[in-house]
mmCIF file with all atom_site columns, C-alpha atoms and ligand atoms in Angstrom:
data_model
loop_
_atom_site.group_PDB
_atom_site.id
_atom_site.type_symbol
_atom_site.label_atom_id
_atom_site.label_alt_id
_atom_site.label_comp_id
_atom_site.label_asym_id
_atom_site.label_entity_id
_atom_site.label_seq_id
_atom_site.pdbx_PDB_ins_code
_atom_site.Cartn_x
_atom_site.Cartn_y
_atom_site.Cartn_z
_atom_site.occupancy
_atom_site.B_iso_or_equiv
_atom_site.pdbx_formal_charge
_atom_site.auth_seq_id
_atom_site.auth_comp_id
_atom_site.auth_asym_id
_atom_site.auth_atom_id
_atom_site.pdbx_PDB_model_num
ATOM   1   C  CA  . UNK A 1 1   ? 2.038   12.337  17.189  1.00 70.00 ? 1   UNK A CA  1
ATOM   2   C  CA  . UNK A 1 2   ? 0.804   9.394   18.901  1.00 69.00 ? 2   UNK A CA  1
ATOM   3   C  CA  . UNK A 1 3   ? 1.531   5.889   16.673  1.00 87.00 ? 3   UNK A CA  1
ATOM   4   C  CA  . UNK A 1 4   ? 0.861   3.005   17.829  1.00 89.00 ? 4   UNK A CA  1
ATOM   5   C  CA  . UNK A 1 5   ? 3.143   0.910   16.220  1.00 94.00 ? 5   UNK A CA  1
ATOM   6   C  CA  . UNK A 1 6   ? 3.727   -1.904  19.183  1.00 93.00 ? 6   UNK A CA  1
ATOM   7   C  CA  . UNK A 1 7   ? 0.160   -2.931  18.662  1.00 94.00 ? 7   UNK A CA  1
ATOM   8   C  CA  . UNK A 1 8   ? 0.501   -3.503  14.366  1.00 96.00 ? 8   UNK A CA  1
ATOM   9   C  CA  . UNK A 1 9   ? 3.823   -5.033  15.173  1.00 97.00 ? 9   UNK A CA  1
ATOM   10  C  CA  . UNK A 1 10  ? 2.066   -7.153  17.528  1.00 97.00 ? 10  UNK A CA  1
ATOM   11  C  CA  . UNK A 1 11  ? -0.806  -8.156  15.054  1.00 98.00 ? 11  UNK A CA  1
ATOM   12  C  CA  . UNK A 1 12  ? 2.358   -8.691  12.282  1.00 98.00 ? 12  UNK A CA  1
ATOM   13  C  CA  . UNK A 1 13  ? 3.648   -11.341 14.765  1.00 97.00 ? 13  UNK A CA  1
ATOM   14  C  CA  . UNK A 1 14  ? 0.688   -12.990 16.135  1.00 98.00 ? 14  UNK A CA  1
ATOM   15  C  CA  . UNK A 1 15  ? -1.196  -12.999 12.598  1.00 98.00 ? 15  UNK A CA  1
ATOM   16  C  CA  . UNK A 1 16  ? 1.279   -12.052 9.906   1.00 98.00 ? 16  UNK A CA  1
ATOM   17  C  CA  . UNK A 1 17  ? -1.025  -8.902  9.016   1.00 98.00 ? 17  UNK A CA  1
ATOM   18  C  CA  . UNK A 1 18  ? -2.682  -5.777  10.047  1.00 98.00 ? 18  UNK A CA  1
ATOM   19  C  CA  . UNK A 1 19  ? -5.816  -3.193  9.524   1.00 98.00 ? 19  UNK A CA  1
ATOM   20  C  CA  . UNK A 1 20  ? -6.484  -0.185  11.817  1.00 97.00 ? 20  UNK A CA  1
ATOM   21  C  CA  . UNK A 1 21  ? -8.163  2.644   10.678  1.00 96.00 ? 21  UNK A CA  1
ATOM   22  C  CA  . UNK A 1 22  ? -6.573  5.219   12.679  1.00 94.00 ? 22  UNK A CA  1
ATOM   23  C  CA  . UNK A 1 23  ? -2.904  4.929   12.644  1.00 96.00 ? 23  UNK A CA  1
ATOM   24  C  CA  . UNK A 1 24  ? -1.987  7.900   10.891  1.00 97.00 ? 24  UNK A CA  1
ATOM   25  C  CA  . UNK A 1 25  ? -3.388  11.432  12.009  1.00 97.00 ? 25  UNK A CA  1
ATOM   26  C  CA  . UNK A 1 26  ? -6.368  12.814  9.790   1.00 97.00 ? 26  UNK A CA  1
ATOM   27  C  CA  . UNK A 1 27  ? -4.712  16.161  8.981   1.00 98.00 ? 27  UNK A CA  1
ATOM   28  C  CA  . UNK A 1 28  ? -1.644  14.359  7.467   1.00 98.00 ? 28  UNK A CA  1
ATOM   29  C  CA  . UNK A 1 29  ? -4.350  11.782  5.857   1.00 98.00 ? 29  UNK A CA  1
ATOM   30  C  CA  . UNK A 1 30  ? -5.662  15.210  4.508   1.00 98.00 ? 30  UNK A CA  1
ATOM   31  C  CA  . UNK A 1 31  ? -2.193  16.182  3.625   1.00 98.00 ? 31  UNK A CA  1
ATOM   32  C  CA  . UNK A 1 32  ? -1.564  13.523  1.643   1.00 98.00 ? 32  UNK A CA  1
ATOM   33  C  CA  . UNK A 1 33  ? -4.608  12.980  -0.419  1.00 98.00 ? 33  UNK A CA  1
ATOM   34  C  CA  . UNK A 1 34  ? -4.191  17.031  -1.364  1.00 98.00 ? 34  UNK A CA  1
ATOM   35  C  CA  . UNK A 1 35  ? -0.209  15.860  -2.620  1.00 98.00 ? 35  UNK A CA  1
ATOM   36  C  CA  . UNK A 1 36  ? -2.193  13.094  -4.558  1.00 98.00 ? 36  UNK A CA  1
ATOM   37  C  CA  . UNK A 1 37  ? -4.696  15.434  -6.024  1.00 98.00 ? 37  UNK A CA  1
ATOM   38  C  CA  . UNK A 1 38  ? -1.858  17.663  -6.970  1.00 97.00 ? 38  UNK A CA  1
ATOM   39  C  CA  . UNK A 1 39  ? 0.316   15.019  -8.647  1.00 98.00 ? 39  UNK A CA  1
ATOM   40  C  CA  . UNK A 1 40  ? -2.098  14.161  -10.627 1.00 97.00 ? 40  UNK A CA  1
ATOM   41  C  CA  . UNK A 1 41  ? -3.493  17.091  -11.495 1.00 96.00 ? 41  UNK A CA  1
ATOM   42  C  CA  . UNK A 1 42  ? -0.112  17.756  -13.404 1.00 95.00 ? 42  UNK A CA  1
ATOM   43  C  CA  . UNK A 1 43  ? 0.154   14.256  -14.645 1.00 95.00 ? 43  UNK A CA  1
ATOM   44  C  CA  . UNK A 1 44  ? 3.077   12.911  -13.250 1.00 94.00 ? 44  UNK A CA  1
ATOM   45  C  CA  . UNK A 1 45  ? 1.173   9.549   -12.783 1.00 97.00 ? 45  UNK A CA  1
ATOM   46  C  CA  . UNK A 1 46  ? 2.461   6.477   -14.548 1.00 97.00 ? 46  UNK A CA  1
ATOM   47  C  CA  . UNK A 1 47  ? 0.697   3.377   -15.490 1.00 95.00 ? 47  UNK A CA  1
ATOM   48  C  CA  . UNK A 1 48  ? 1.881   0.760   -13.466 1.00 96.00 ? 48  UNK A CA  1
ATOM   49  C  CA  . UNK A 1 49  ? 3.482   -2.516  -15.178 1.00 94.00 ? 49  UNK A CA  1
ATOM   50  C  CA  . UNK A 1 50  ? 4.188   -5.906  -14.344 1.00 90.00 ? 50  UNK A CA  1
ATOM   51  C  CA  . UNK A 1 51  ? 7.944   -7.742  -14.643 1.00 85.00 ? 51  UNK A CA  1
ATOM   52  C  CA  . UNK A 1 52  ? 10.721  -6.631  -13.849 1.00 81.00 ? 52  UNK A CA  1
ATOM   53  C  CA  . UNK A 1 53  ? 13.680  -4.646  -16.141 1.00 81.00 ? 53  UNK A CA  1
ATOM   54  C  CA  . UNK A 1 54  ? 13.003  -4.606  -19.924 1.00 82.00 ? 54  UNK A CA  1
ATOM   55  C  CA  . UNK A 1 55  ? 10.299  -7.276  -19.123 1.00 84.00 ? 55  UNK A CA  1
ATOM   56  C  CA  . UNK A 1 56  ? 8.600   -4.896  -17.812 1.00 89.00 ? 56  UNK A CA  1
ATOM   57  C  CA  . UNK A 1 57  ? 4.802   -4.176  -19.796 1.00 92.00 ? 57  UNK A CA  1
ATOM   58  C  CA  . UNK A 1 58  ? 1.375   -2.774  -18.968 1.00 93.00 ? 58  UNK A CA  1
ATOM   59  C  CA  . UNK A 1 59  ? -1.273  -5.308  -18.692 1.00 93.00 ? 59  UNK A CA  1
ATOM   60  C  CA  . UNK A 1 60  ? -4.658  -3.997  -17.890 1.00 93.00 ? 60  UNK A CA  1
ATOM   61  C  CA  . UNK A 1 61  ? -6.047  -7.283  -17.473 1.00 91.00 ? 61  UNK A CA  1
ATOM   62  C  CA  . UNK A 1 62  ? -4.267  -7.803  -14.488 1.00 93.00 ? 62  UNK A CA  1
ATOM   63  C  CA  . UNK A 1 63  ? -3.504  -4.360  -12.882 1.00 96.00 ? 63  UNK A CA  1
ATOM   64  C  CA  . UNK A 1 64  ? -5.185  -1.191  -14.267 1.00 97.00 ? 64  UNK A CA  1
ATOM   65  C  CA  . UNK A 1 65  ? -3.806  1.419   -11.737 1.00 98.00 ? 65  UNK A CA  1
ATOM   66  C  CA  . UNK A 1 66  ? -1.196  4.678   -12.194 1.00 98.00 ? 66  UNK A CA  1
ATOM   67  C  CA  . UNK A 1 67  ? 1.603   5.361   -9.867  1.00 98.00 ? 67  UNK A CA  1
ATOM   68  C  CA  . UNK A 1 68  ? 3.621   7.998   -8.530  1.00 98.00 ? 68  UNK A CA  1
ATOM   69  C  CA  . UNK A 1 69  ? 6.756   6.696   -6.523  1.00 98.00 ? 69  UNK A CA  1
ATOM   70  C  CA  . UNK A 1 70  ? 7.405   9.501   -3.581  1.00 98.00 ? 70  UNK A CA  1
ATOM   71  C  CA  . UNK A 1 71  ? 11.394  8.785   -4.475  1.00 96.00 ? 71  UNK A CA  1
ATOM   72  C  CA  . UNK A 1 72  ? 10.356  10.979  -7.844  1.00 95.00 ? 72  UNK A CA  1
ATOM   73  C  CA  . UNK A 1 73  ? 7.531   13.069  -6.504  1.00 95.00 ? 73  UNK A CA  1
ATOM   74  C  CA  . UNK A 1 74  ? 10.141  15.895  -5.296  1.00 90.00 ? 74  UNK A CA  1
ATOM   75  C  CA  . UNK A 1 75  ? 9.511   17.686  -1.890  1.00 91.00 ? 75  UNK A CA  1
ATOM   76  C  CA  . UNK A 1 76  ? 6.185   17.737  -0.113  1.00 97.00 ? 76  UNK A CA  1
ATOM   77  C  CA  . UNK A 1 77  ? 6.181   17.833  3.587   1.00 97.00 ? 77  UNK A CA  1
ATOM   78  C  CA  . UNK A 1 78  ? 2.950   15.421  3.567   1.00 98.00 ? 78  UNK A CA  1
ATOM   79  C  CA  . UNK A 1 79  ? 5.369   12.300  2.181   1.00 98.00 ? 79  UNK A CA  1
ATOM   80  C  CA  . UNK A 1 80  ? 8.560   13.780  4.371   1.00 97.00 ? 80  UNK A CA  1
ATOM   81  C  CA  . UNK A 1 81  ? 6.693   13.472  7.284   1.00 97.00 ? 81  UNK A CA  1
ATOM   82  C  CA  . UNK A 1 82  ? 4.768   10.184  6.194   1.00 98.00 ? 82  UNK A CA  1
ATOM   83  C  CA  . UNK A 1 83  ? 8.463   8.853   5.235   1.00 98.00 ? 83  UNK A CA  1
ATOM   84  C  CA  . UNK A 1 84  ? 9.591   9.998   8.615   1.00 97.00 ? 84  UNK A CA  1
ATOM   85  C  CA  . UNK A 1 85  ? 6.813   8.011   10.205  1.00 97.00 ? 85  UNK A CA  1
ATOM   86  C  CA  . UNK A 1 86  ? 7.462   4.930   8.239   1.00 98.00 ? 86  UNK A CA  1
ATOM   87  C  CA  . UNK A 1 87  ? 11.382  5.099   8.800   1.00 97.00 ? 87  UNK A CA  1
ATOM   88  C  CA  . UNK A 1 88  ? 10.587  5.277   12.526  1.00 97.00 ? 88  UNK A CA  1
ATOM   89  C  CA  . UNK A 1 89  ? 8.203   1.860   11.947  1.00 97.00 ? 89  UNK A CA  1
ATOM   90  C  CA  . UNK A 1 90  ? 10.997  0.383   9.988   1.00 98.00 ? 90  UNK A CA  1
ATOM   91  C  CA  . UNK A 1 91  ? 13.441  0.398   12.824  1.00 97.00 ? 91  UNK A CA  1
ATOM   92  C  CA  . UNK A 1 92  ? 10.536  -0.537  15.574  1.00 96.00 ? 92  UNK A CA  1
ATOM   93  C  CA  . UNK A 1 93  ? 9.729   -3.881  13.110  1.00 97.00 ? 93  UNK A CA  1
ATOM   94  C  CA  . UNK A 1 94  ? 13.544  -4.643  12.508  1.00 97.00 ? 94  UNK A CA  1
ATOM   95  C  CA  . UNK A 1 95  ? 13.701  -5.020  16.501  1.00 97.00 ? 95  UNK A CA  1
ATOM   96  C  CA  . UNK A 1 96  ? 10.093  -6.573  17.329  1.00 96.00 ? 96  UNK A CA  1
ATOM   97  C  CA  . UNK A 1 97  ? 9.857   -9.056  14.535  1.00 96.00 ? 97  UNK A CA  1
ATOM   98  C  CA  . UNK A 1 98  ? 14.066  -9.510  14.163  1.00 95.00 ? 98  UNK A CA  1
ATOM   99  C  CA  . UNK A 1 99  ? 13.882  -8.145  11.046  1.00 96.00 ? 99  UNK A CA  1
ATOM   100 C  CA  . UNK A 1 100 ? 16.685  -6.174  8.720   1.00 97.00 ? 100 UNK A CA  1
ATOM   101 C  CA  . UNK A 1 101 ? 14.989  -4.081  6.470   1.00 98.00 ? 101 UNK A CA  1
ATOM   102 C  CA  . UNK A 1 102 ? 17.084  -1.658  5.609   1.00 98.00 ? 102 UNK A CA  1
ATOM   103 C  CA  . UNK A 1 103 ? 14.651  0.812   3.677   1.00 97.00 ? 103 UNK A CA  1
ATOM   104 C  CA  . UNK A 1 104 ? 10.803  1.735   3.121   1.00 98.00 ? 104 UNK A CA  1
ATOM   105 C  CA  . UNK A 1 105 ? 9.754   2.530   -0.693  1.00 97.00 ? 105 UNK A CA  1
ATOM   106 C  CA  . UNK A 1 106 ? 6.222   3.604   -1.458  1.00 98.00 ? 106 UNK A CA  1
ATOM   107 C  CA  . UNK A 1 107 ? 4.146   4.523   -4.055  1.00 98.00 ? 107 UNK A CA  1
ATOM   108 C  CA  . UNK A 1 108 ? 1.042   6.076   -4.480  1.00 98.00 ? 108 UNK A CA  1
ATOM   109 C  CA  . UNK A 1 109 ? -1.729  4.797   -6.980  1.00 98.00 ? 109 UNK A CA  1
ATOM   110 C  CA  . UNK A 1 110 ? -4.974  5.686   -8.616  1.00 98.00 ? 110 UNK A CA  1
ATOM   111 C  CA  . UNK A 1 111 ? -7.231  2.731   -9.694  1.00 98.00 ? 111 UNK A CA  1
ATOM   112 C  CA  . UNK A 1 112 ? -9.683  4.612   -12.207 1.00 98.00 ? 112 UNK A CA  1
ATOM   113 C  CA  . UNK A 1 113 ? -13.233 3.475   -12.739 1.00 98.00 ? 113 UNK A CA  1
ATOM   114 C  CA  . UNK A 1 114 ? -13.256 -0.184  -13.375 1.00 98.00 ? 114 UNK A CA  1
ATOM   115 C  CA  . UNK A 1 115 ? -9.790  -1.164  -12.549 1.00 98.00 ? 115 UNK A CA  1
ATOM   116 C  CA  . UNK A 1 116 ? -8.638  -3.701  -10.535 1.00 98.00 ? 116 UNK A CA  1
ATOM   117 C  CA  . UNK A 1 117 ? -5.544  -6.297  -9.524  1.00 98.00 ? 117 UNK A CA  1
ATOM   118 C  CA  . UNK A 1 118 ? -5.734  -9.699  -9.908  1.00 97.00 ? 118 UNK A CA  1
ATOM   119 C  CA  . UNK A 1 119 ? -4.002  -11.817 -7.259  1.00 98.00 ? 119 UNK A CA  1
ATOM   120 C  CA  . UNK A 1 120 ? -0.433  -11.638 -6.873  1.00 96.00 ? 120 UNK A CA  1
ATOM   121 C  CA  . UNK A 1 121 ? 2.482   -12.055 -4.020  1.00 96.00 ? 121 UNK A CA  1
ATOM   122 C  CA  . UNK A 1 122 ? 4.282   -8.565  -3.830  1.00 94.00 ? 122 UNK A CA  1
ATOM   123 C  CA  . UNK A 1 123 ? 7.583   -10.906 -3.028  1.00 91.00 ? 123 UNK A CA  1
ATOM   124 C  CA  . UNK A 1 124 ? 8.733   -13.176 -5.342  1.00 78.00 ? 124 UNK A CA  1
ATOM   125 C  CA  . UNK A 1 125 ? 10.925  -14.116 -7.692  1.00 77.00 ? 125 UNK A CA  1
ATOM   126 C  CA  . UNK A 1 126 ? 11.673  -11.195 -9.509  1.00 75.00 ? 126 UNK A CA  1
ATOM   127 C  CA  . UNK A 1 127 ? 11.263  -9.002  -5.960  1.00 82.00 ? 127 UNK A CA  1
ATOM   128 C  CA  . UNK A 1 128 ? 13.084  -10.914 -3.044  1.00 90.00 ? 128 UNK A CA  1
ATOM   129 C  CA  . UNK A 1 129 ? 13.693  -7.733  -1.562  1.00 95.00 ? 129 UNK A CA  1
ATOM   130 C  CA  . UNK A 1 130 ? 10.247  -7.158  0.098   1.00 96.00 ? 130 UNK A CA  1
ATOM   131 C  CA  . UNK A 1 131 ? 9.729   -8.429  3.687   1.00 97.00 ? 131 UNK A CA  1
ATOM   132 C  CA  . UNK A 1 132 ? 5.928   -6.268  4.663   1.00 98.00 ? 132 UNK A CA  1
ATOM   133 C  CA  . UNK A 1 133 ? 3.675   -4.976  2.104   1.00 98.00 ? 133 UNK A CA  1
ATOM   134 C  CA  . UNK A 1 134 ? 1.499   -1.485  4.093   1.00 98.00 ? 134 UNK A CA  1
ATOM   135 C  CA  . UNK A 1 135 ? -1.212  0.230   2.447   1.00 98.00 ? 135 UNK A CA  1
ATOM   136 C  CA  . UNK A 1 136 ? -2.800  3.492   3.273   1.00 98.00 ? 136 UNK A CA  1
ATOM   137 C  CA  . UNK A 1 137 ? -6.319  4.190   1.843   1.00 98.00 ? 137 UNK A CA  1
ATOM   138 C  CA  . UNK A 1 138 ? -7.365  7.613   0.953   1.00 98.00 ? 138 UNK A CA  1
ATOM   139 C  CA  . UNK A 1 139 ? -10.659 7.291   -0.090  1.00 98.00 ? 139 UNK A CA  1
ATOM   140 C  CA  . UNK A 1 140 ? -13.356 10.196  1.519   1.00 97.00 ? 140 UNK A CA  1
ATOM   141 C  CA  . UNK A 1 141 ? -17.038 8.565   2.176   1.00 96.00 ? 141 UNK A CA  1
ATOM   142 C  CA  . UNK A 1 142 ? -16.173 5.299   0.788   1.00 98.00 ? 142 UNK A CA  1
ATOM   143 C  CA  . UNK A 1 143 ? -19.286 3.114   0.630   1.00 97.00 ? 143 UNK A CA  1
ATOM   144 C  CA  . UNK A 1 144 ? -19.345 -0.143  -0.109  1.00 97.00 ? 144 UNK A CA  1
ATOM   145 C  CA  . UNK A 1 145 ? -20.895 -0.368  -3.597  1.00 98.00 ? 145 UNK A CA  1
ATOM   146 C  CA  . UNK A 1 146 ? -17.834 1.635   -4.470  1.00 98.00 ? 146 UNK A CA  1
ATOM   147 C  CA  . UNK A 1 147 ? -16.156 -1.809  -4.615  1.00 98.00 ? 147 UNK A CA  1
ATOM   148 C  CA  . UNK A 1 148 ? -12.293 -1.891  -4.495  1.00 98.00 ? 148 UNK A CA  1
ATOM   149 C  CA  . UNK A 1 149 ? -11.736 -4.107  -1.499  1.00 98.00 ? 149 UNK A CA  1
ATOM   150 C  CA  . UNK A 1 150 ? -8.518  -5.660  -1.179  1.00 98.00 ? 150 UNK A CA  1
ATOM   151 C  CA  . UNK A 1 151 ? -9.115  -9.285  -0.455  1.00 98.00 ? 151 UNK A CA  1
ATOM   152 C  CA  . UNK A 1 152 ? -6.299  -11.473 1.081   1.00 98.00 ? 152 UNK A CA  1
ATOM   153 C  CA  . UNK A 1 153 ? -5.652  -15.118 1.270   1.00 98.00 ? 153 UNK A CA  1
ATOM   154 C  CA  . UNK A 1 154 ? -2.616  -17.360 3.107   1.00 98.00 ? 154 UNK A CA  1
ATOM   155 C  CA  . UNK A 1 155 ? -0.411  -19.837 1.001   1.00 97.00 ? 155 UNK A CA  1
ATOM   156 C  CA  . UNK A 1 156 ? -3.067  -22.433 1.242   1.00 98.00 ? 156 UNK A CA  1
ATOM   157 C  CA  . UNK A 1 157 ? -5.641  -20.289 -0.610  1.00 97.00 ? 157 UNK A CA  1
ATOM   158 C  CA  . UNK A 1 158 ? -7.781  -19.897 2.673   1.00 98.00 ? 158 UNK A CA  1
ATOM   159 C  CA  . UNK A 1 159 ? -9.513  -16.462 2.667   1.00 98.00 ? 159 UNK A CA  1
ATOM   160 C  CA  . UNK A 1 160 ? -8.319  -14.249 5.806   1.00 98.00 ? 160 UNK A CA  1
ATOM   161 C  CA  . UNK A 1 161 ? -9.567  -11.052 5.194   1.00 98.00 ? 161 UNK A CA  1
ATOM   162 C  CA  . UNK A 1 162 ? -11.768 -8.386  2.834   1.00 98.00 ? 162 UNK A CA  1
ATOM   163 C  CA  . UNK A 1 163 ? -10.887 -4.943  3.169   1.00 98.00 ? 163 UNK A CA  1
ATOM   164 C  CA  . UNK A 1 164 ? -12.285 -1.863  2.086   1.00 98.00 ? 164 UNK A CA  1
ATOM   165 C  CA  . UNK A 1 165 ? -10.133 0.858   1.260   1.00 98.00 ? 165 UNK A CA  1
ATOM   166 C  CA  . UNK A 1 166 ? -11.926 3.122   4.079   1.00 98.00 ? 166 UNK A CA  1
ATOM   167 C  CA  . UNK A 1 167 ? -10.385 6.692   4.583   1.00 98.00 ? 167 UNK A CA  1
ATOM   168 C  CA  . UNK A 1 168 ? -7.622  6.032   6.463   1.00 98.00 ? 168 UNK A CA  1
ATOM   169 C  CA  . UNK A 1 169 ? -7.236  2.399   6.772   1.00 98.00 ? 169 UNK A CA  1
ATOM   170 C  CA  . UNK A 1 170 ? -3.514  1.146   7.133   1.00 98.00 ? 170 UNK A CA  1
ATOM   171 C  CA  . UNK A 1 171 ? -3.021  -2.409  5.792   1.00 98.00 ? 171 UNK A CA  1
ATOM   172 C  CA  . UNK A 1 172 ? 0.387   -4.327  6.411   1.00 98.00 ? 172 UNK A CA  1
ATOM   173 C  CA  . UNK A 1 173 ? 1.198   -8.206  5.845   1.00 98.00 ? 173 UNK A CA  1
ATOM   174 C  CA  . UNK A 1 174 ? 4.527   -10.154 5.604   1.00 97.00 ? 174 UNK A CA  1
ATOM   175 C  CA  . UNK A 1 175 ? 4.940   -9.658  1.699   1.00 97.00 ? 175 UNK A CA  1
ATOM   176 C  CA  . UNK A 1 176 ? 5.742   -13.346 1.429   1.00 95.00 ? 176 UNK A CA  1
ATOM   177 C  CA  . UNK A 1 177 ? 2.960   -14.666 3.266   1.00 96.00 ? 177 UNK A CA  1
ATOM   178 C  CA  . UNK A 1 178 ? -0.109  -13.575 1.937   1.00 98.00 ? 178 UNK A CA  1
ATOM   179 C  CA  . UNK A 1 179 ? -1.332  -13.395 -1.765  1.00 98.00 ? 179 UNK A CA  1
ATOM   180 C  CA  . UNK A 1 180 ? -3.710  -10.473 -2.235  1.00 98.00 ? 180 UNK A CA  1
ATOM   181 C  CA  . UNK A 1 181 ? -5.903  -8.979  -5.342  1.00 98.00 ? 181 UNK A CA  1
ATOM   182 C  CA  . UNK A 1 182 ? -8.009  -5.797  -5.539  1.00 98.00 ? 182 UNK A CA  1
ATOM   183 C  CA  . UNK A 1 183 ? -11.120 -6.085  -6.959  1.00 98.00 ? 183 UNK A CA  1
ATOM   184 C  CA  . UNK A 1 184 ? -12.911 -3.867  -9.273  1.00 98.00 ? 184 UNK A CA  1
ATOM   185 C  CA  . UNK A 1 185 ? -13.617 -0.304  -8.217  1.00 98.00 ? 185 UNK A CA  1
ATOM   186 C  CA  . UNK A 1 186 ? -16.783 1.687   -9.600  1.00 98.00 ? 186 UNK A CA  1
ATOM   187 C  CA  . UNK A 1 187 ? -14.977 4.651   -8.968  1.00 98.00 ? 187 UNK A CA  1
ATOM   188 C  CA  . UNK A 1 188 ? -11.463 6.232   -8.387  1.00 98.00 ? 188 UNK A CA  1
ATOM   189 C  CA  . UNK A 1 189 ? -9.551  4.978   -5.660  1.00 98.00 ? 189 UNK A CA  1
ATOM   190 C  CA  . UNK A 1 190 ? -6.374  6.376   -3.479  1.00 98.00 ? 190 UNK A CA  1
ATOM   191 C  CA  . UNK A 1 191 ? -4.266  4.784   -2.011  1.00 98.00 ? 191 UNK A CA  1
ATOM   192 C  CA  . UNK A 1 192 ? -0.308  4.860   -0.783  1.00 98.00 ? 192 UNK A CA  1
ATOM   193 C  CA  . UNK A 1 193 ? 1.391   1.593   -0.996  1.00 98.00 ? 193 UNK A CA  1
ATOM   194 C  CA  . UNK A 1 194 ? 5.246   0.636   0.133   1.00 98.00 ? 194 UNK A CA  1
ATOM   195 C  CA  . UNK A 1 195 ? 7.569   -1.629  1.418   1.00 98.00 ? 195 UNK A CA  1
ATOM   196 C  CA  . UNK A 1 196 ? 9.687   -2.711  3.496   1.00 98.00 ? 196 UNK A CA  1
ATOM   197 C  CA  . UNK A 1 197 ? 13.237  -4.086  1.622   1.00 97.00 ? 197 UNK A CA  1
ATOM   198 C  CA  . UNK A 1 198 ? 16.282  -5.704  2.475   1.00 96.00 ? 198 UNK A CA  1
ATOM   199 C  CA  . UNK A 1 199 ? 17.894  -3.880  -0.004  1.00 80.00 ? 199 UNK A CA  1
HETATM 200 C  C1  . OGA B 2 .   ? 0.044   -3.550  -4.777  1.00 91.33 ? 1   OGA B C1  1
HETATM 201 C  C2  . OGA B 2 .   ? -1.234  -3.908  -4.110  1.00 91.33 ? 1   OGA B C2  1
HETATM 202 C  C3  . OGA B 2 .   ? -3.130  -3.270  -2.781  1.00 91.33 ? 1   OGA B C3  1
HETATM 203 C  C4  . OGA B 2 .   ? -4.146  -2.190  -2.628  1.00 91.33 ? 1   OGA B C4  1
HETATM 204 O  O1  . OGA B 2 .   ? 0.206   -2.371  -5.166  1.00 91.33 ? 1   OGA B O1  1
HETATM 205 O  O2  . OGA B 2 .   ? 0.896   -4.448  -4.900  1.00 91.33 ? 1   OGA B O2  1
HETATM 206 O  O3  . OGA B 2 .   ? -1.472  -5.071  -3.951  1.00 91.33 ? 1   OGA B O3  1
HETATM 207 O  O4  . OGA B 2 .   ? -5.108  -2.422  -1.878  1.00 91.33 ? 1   OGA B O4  1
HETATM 208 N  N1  . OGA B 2 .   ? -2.048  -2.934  -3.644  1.00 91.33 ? 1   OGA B N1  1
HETATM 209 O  O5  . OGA B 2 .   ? -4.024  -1.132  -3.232  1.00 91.33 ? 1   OGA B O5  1
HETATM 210 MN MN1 . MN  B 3 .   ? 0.331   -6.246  -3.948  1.00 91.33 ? 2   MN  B MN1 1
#
């Protein structure tokens, strides 16, 4: 496998984020939407909450999606080897951008029909232990009308980028950095999200 992870940790250091859409391999892309399928074709999906602890509660108004965290999803070797690749990234970021994460924790999520997130910092508060935020889209033949575009502003609330969820596409951003919301999909959308932690 050829990853080019100098050139996202590049774009991570130049411009705080990144979108390619082919980082990652199509057969493991194919891989891992099949694990997805399979998940949730035994219903191990979750609906996702806001909060943090016991404060933790579903609220559809601002994220509708289910997850499946890979840490519970038992062996597949689609998320070994996509663990594997992001372990590898980990330790090529921790160098390039002087970073010290010291673990990657992903999820994978299903936004049914009509779903969406509003916008939101994935650190904060509550999670001070996320340095990038990556996103791996595993939609086949998206088209735009399909909606679900993950649009992301900087701390001043100037726009900087509207993303499709495009088979394939990788996303990552410094988690602090950029506020980001998904907006409404007409139909269901994949997708594999994690971090990087310091802890
Ligand atoms: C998240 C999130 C973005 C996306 O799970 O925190 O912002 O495009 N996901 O799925
Ligand atoms: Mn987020």
């Amino acid at each position: 496998m050829n990853l080019n992870f100098t050139k996202v940790a590049e774009d991570l250091i130049n411009y705080g984020w990144h979108s390619s859409l082919d980082f990652f391999p199509n057969s493991l892309l194919e891989e891992l939407r099949s694990t997805l399928l399979d998940l949730n074709e035994n219903e191990l999906f979750r609906p996702a909450k806001i909060g943090k602890g016991i404060k933790q509660k579903r609220v559809t108004e601002i994220r509708g999606d289910w997850i499946k965290w890979l840490s519970e999803a038992g062996d597949y070797p689609s998320t070994k080897i996509y663990l594997e690749i992001m372990n590898e990234f980990r330790l090529v970021l921790n160098r390039q951008l002087l970073m010290a994460a010291t673990e990657f924790e992903a999820h994978f999520a299903i936004y049914p029909k009509d779903t969406f997130y509003k916008k939101h910092l994935d650190r904060h508060n509550n999670n001070p232990h996320r340095l990038i935020t990556t996103t791996l889209y595993l939609n086949k033949d998206y088209q735009e009308e399909q909606g679900g575009s993950l649009v992301v502003e900087d701390l001043k609330q100037n726009h900087i980028v509207t993303l499709n969820p495009h088979w394939g596409r990788f996303v990552c951003f410094i988690s602090s950095d950029f506020p980001h919301e998904v907006k409404t999909t007409t139909v269901k959308r994949y997708s594999l999200t994690g971090w990087m932690r310091s802890s």
